[in-house]
Each structure stands twice: as structure tokens, then as C-alpha cells.
Backbone as ProteinMPNN parsed JSONL, in Angstrom:
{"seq_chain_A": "XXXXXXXXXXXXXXXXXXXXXXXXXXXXXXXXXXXXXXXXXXXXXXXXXXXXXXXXXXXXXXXXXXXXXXXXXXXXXXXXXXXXXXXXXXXXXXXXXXXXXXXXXXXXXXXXXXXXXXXXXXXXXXXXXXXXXXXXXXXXXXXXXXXXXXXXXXXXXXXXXXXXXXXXXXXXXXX", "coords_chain_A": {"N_chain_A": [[110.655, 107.896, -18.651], [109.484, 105.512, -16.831], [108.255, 105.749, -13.419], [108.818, 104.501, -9.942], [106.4, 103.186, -8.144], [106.207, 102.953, -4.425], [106.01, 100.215, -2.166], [103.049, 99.744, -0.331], [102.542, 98.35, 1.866], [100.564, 96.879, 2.842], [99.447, 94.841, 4.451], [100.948, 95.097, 6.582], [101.998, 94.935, 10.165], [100.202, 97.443, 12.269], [101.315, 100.36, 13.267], [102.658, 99.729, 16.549], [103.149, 99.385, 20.543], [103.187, 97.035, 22.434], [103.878, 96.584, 24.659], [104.599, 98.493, 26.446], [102.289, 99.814, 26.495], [100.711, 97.699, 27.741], [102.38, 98.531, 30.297], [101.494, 101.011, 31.003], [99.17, 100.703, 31.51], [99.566, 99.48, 34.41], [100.855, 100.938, 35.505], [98.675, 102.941, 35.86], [97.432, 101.877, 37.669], [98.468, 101.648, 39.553], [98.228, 103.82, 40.379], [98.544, 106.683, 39.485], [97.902, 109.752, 38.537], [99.261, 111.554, 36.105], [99.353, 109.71, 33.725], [96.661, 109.07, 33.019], [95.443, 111.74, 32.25], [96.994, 111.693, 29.981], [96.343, 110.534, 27.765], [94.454, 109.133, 25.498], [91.82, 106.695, 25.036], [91.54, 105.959, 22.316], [94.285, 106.005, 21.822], [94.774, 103.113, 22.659], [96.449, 100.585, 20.615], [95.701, 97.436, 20.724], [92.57, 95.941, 21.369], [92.238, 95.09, 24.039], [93.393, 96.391, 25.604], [92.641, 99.031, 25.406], [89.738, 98.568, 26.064], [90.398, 98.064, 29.072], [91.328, 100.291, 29.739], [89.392, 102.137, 28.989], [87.743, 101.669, 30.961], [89.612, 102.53, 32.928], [89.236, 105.281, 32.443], [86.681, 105.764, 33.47], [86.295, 105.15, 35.629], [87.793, 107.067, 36.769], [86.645, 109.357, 36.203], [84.432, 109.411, 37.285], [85.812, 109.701, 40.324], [86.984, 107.972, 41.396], [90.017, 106.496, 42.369], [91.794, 104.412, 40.387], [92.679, 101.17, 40.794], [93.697, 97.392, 41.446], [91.755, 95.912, 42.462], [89.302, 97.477, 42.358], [89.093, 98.198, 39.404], [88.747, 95.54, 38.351], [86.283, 95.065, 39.18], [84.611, 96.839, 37.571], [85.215, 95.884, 35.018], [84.088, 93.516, 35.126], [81.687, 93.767, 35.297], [81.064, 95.561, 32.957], [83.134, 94.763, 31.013], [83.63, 91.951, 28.75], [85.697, 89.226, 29.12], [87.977, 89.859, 30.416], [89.901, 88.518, 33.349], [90.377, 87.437, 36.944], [92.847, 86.911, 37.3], [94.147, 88.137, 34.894], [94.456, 90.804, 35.36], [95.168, 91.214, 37.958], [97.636, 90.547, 36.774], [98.368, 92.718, 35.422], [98.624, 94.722, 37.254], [100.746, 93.699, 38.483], [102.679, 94.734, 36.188], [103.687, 97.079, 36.242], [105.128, 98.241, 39.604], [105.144, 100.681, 40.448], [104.912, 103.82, 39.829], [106.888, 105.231, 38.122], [108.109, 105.773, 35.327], [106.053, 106.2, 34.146], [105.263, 108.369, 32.399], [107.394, 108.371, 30.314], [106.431, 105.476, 29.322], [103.177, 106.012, 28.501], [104.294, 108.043, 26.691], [105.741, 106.637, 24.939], [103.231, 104.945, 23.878], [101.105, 106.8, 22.888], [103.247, 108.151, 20.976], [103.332, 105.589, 19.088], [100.422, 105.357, 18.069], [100.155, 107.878, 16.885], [102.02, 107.407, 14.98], [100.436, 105.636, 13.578], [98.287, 106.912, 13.372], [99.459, 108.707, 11.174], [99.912, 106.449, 9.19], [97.18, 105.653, 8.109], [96.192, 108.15, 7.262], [98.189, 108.354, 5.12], [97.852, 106.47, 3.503], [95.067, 107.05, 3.104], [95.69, 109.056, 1.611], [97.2, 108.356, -0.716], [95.404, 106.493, -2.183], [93.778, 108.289, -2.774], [95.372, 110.066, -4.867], [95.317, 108.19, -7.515], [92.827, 108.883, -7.905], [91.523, 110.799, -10.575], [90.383, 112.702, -10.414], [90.329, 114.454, -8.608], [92.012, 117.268, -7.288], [95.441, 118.085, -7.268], [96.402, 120.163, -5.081], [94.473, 119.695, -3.719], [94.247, 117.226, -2.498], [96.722, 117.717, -1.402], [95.997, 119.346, 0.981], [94.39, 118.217, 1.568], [95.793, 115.859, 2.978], [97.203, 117.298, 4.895], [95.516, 118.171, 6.393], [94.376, 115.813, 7.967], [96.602, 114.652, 9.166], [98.003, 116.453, 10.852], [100.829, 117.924, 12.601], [102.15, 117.124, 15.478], [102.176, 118.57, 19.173], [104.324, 117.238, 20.66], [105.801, 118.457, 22.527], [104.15, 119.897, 24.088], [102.364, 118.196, 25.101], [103.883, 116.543, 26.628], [104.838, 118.85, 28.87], [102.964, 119.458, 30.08], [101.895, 116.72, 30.96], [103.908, 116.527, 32.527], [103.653, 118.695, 34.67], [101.067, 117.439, 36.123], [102.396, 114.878, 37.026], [103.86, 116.362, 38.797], [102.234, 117.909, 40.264], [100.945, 115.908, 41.071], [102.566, 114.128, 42.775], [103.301, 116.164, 44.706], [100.595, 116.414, 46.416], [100.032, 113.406, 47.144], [97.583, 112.292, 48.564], [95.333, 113.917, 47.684], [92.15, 114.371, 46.182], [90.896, 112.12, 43.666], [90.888, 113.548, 40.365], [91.289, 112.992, 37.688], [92.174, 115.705, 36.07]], "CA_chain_A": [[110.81, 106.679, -17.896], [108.419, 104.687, -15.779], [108.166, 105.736, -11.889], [108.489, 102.502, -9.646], [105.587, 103.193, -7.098], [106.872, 102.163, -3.626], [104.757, 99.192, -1.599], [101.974, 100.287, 0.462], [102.602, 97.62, 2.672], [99.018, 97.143, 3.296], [99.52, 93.684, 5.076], [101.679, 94.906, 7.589], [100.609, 95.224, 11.481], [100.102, 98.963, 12.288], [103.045, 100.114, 14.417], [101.915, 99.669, 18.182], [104.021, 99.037, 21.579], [101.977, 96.446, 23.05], [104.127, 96.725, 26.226], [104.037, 100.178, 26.509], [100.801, 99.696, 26.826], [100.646, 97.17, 29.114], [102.654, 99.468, 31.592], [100.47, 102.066, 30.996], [98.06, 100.167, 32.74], [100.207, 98.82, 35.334], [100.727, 102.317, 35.929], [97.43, 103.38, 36.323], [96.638, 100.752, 38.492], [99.553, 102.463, 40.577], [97.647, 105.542, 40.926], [99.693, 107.568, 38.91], [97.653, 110.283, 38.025], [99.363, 111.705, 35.053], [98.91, 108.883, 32.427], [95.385, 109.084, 33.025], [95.241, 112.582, 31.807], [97.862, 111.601, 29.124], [96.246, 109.478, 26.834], [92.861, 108.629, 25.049], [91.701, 105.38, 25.001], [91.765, 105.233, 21.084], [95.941, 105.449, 22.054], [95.436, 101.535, 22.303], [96.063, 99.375, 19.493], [95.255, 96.02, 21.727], [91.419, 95.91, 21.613], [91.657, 94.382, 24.957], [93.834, 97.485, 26.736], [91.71, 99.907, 25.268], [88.652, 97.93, 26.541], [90.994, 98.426, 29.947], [92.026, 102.226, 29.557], [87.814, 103.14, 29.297], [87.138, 101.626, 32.196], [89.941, 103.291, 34.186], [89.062, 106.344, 32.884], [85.536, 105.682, 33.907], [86.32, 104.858, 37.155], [88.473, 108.364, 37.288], [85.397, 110.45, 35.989], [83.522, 108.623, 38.918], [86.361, 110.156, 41.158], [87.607, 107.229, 42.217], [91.508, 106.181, 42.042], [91.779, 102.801, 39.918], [93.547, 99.857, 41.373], [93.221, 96.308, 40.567], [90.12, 95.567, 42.922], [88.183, 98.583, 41.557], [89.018, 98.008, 37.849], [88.337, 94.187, 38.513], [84.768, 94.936, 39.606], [84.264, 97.26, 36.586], [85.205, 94.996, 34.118], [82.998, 92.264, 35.11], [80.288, 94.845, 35.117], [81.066, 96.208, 31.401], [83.988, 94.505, 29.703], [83.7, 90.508, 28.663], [86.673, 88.521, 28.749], [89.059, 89.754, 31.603], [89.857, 87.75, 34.79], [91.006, 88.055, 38.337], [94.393, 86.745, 36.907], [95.049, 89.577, 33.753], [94.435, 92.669, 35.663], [96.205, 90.647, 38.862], [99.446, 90.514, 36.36], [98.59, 94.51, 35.082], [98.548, 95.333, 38.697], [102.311, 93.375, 38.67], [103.817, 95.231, 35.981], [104.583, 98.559, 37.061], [104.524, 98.757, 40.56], [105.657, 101.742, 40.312], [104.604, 104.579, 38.342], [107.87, 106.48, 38.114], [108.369, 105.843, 34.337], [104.87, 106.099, 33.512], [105.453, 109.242, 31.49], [108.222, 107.696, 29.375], [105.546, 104.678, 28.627], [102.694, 107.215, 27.72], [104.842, 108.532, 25.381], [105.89, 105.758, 23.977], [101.861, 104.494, 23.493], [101.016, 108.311, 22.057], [103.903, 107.997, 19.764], [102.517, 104.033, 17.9], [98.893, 105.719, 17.812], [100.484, 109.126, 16.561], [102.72, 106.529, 13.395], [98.926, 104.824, 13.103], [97.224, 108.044, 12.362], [100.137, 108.759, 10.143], [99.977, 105.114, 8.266], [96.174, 105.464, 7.732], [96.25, 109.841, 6.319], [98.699, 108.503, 3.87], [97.341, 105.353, 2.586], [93.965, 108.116, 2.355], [96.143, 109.962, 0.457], [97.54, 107.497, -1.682], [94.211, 106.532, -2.45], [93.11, 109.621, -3.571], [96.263, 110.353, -5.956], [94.771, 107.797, -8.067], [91.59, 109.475, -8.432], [92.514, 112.565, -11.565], [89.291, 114.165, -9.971], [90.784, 115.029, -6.684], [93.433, 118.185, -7.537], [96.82, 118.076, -5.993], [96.328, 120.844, -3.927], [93.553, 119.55, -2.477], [95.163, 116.493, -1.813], [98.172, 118.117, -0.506], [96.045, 120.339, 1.552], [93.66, 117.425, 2.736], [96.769, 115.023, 3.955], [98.102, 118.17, 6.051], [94.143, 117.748, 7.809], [94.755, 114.31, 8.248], [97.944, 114.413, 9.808], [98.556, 117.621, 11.445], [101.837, 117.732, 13.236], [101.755, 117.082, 16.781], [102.755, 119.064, 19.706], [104.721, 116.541, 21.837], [106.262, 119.63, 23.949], [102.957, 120.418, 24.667], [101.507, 117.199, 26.088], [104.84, 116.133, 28.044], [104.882, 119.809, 29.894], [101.258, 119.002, 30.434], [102.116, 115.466, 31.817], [104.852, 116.556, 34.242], [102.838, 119.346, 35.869], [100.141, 116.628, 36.749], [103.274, 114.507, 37.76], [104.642, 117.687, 40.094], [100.824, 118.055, 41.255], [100.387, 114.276, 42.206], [103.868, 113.764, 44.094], [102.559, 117.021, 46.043], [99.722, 115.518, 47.221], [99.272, 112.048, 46.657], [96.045, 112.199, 49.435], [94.153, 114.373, 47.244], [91.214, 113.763, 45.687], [91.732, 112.341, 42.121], [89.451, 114.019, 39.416], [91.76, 113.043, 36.219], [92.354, 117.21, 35.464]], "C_chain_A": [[109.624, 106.49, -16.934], [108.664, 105.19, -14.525], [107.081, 104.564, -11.233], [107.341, 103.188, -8.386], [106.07, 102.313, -5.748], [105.643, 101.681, -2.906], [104.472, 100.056, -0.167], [101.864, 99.563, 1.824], [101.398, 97.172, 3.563], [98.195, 95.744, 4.547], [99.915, 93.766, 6.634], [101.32, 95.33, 8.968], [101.471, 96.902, 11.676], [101.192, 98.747, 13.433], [101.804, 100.463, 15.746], [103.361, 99.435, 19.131], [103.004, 98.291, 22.438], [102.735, 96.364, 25.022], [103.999, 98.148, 27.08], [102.752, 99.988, 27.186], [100.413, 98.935, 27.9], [101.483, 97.971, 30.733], [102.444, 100.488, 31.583], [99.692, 101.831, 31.941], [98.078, 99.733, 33.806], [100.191, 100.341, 35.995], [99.738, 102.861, 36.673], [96.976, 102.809, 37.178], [97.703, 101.179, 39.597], [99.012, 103.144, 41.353], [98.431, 106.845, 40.263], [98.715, 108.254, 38.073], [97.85, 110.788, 36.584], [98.978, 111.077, 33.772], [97.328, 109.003, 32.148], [95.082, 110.369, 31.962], [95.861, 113.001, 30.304], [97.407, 111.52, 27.911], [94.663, 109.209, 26.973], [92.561, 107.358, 24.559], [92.174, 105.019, 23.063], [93.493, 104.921, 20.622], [96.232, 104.123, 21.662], [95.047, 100.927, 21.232], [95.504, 97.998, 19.614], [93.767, 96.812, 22.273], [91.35, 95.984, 23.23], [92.176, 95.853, 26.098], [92.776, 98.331, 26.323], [89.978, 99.891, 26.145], [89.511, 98.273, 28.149], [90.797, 100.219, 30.389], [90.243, 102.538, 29.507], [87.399, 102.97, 30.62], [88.291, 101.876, 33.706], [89.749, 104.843, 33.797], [87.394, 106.548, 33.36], [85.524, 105.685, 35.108], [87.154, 106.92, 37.703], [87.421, 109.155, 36.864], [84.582, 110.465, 37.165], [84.036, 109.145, 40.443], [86.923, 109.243, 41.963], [89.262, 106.607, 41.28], [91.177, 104.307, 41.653], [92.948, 102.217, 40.903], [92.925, 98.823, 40.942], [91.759, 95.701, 41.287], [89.029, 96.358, 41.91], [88.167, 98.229, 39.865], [88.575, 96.221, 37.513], [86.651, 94.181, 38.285], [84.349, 95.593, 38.46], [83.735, 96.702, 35.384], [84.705, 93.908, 34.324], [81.847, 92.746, 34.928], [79.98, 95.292, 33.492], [82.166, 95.8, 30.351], [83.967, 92.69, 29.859], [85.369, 90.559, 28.568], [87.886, 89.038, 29.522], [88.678, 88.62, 32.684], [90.462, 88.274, 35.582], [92.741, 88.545, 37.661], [94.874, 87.814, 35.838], [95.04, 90.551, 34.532], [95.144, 92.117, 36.955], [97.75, 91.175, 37.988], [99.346, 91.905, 35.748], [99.18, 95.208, 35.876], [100.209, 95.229, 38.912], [103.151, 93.991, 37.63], [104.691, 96.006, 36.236], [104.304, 98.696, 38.358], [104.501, 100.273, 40.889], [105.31, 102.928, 39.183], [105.787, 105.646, 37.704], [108.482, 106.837, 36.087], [106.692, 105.877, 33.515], [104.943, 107.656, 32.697], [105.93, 108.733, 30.06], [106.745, 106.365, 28.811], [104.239, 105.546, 28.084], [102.766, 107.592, 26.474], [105.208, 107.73, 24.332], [104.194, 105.034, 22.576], [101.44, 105.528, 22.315], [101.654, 108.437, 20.543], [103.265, 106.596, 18.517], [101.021, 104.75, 17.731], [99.373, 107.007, 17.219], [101.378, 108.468, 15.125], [101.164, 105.707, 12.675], [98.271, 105.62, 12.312], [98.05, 108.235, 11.075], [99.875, 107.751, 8.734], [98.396, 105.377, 7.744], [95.974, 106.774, 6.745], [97.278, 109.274, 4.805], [98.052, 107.238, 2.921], [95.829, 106.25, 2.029], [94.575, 108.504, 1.123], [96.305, 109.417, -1.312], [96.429, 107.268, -2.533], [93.762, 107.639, -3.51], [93.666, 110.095, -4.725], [95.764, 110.185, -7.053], [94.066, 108.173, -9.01], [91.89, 110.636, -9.606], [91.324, 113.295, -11.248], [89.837, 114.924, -8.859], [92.222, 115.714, -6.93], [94.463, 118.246, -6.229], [96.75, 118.946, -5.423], [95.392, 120.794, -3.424], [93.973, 118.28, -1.805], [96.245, 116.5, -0.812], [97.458, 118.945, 1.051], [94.646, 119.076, 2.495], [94.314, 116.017, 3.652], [96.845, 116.095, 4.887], [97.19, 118.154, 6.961], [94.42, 116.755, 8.002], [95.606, 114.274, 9.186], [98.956, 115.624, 10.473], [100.129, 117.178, 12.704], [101.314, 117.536, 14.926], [102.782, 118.137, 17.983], [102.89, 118.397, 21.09], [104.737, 117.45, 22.971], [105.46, 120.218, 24.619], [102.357, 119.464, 25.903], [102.463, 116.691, 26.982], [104.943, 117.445, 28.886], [103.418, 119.384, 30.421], [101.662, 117.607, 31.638], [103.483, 115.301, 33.15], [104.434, 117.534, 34.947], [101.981, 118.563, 36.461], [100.901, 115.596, 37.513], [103.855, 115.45, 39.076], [103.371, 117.158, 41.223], [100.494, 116.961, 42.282], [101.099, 113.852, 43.353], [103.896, 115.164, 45.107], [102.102, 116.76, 46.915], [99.332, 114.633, 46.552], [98.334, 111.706, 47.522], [95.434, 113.149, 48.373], [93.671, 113.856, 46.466], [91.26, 113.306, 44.256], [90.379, 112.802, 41.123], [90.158, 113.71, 38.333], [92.258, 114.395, 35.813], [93.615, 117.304, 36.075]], "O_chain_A": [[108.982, 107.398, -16.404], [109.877, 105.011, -14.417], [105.969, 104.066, -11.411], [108.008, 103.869, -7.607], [106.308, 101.114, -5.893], [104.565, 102.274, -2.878], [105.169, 100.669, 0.642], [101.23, 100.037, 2.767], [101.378, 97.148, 4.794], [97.117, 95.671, 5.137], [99.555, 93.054, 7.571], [100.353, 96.087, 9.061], [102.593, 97.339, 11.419], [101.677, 97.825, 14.09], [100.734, 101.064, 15.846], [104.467, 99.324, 18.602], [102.112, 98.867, 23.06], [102.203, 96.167, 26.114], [103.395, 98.543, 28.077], [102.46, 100.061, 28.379], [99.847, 99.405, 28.886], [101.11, 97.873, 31.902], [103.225, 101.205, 32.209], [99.487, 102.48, 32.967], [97.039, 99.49, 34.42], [99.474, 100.676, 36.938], [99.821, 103.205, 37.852], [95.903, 103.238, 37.604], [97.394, 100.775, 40.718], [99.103, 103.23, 42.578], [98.767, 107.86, 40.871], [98.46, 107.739, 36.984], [96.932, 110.612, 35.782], [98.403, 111.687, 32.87], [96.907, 109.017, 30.992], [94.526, 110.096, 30.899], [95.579, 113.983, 29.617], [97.846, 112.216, 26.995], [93.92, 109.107, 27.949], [93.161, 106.986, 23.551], [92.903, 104.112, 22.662], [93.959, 104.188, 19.749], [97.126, 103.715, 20.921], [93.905, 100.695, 20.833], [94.897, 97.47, 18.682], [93.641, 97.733, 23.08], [90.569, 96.772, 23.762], [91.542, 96.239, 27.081], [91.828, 98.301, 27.108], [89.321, 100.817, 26.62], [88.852, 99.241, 28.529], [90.199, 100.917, 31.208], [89.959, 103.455, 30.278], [86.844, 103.816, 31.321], [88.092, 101.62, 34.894], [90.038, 105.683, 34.65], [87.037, 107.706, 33.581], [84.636, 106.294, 35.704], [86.961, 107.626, 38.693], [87.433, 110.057, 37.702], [84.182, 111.423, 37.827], [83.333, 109.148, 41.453], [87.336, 109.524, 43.088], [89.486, 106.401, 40.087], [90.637, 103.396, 42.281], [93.828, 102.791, 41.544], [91.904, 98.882, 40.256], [90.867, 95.138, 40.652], [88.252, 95.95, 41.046], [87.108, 98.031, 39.269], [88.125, 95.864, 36.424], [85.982, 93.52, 37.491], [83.429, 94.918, 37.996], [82.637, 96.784, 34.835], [84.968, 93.107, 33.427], [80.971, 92.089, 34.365], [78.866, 95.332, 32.97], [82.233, 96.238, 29.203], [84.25, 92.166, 30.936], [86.097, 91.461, 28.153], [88.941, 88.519, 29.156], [87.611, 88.03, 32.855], [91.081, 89.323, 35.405], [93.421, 89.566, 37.555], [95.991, 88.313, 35.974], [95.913, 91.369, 34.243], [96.111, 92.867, 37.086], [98.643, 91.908, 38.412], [100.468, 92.353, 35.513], [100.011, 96.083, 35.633], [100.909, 96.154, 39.324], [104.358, 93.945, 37.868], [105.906, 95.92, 36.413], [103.236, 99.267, 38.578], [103.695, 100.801, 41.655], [105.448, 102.857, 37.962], [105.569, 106.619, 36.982], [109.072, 107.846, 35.7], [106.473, 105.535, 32.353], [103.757, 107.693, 32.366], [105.269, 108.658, 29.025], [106.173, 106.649, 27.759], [104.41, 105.786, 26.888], [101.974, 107.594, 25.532], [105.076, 107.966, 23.131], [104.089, 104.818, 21.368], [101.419, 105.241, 21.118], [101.116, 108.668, 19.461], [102.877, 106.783, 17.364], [100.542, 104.227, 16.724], [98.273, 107.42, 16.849], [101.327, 109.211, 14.145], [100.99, 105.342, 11.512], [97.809, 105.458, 11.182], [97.526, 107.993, 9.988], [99.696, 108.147, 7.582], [98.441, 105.251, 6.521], [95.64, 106.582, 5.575], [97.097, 109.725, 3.673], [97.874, 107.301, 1.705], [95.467, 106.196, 0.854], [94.174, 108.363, -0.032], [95.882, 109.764, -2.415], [96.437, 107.819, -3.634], [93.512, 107.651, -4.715], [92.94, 110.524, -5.622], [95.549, 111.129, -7.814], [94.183, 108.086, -10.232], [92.72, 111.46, -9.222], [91.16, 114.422, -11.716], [89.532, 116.051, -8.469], [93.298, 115.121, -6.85], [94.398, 118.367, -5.006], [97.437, 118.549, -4.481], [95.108, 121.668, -2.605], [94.049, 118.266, -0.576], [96.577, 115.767, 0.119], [98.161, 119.133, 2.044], [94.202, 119.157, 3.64], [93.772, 115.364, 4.544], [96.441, 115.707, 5.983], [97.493, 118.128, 8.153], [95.405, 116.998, 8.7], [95.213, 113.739, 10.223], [100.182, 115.681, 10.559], [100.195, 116.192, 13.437], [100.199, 117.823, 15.364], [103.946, 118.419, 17.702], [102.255, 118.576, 22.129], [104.067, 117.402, 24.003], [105.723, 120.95, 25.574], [102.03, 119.731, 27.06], [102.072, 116.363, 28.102], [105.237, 117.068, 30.02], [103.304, 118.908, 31.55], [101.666, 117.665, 32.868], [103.81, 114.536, 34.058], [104.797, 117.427, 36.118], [101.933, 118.865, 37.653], [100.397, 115.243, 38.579], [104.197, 115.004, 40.171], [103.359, 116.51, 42.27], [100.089, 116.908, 43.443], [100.7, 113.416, 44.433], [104.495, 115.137, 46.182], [102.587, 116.723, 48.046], [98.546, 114.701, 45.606], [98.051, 110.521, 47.346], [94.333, 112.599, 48.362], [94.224, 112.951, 45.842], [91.709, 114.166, 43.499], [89.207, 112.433, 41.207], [89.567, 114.337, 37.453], [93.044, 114.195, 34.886], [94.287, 118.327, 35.948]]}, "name": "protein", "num_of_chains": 1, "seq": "XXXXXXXXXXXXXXXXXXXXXXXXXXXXXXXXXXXXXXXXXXXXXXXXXXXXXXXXXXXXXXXXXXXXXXXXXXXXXXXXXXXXXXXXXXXXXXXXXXXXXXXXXXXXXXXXXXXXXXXXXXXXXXXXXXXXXXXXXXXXXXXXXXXXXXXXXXXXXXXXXXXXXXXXXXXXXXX"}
């Protein structure tokens, strides 16, 4: 018998949390250390946060704590196409950074189903090919798509949470 090949869905938009994301940045614009240290810009699926997220961690390499003045002045300096008014209403989502973990994770997780969606459509790909032996296939998805160790990066992200609600006067370096 025939095997039905299931759809690749090659149309469909990559999984993202575009709010997530946006109170990521609301976050950060908090001062909420942790997220900073959380998350790598290629996290965002929204060109425009990502274009955001470099230039607060730019500003935190620099040693200075983002807020919406500072990331304002940045992004007129190095990113087209913000205004007073978007990073004004970033500044208004979270005032608060107390769930900025939980959003994090959420962001981490849609960029952690992305890598996933792209290693297998590789894969898929490759099946195809009758040069490319199934155990190298099998053994070059598992590079692709190595498991992740959530329990790793949330203990990680609530010691930098402990550290910050310690001292929220100290100096911020991102570490």
C-alpha cells in the first residue's frame, strides 16, 4: 500500500507569541534584569522587537539600565522606523516586571517550536534525497534540534531574579 505523506504546511506562520514578546520588552524597559540575561535577540520572531531586544541589550553591555528614554535615543541612533509613541506604549505594557520570567519563557518556547519547524522541514528535505543514509539523517536532525534544557535556563533566570530584588541599586552588567 501507498503511504499518505502528511502536509508540510509550508504556508503556515512559524509559531511565535507576539505578545510575549511585547512584554518582554515592557519588561525590560522595567529594569528587570533577568529577561535580559534570558533571551537572545534571534528569540524574536517580530523583526521589529528583535530590532528592539539588540538595542537593549546594547545598552546593557554599555552598563546602562534600559528604560524608555535611553532605548528611545538608541533607536533613533541605529534602528529606522520606531517612534516616541511605540516604545512610549512598550514602556506601558508591563509596568511591572514581576511576570517577566513567565513571558521569557513563553518567547524561548515559539523560537525553541521555530527551530523545531525549520530541523524538520531540513529533514524532510533530505529524506527525499536516496543519497543522504538514514542514519545520517536521523543523526543530523538530532544536531538540528537538540533537546533543550528548560530546567536549566529557568534556575538560571530566577537566581538573576533573587540577585536583582537583592539589590535593585546595583550596577547592571546583564551577568
Amino acid at each position: 500500500p501507498r503511504m499518505t505523506l502528511p502536509s508540510l504546511h509550508l504556508h503556515a506562520v512559524p509559531p511565535h507569541d507576539e505578545q510575549a514578546e511585547r512584554n518582554v520588552l515592557g519588561c525590560a524597559l522595567a529594569s528587570i534584569q533577568p529577561v535580559v540575561a534570558a533571551l537572545e535577540a534571534e528569540a524574536f520572531y517580530s523583526a521589529r522587537h528583535r530590532a528592539v531586544w539588540v538595542e537593549v541589550l546594547g545598552l546593557c553591555a554599555a552598563g546602562v539600565r534600559p528604560d524608555v528614554h535611553t532605548l528611545l535615543e538608541r533607536l533613533e541612533r541605529f534602528a529606522s522606523g520606531w517612534h516616541a509613541a511605540d516604545v512610549l506604549e512598550l514602556g506601558d505594557v508591563c509596568p511591572t516586571g514581576a511576570n517577566a520570567e513567565h513571558y521569557a519563557g513563553r518567547v524561548r518556547a515559539a523560537w525553541e517550536r521555530r527551530r523545531l519547524v525549520v530541523a524538520a522541514d531540513d529533514a524532510a528535505r533530505a529524506a527525499y534525497d536516496p543519497s543522504v543514509d538514514a542514519n545520517e539523517l536521523r543523526a543530523r536532525l538530532a544536531a538540528a534540534a537538540p533537546a533543550s534544557d528548560l530546567t536549566a535556563a529557568r534556575a538560571s533566570v530566577a537566581d538573576l531574579a533573587t540577585r536583582a530584588r537583592a539589590d535593585p541599586g546595583a550596577p547592571f552588567t546583564g551577568e
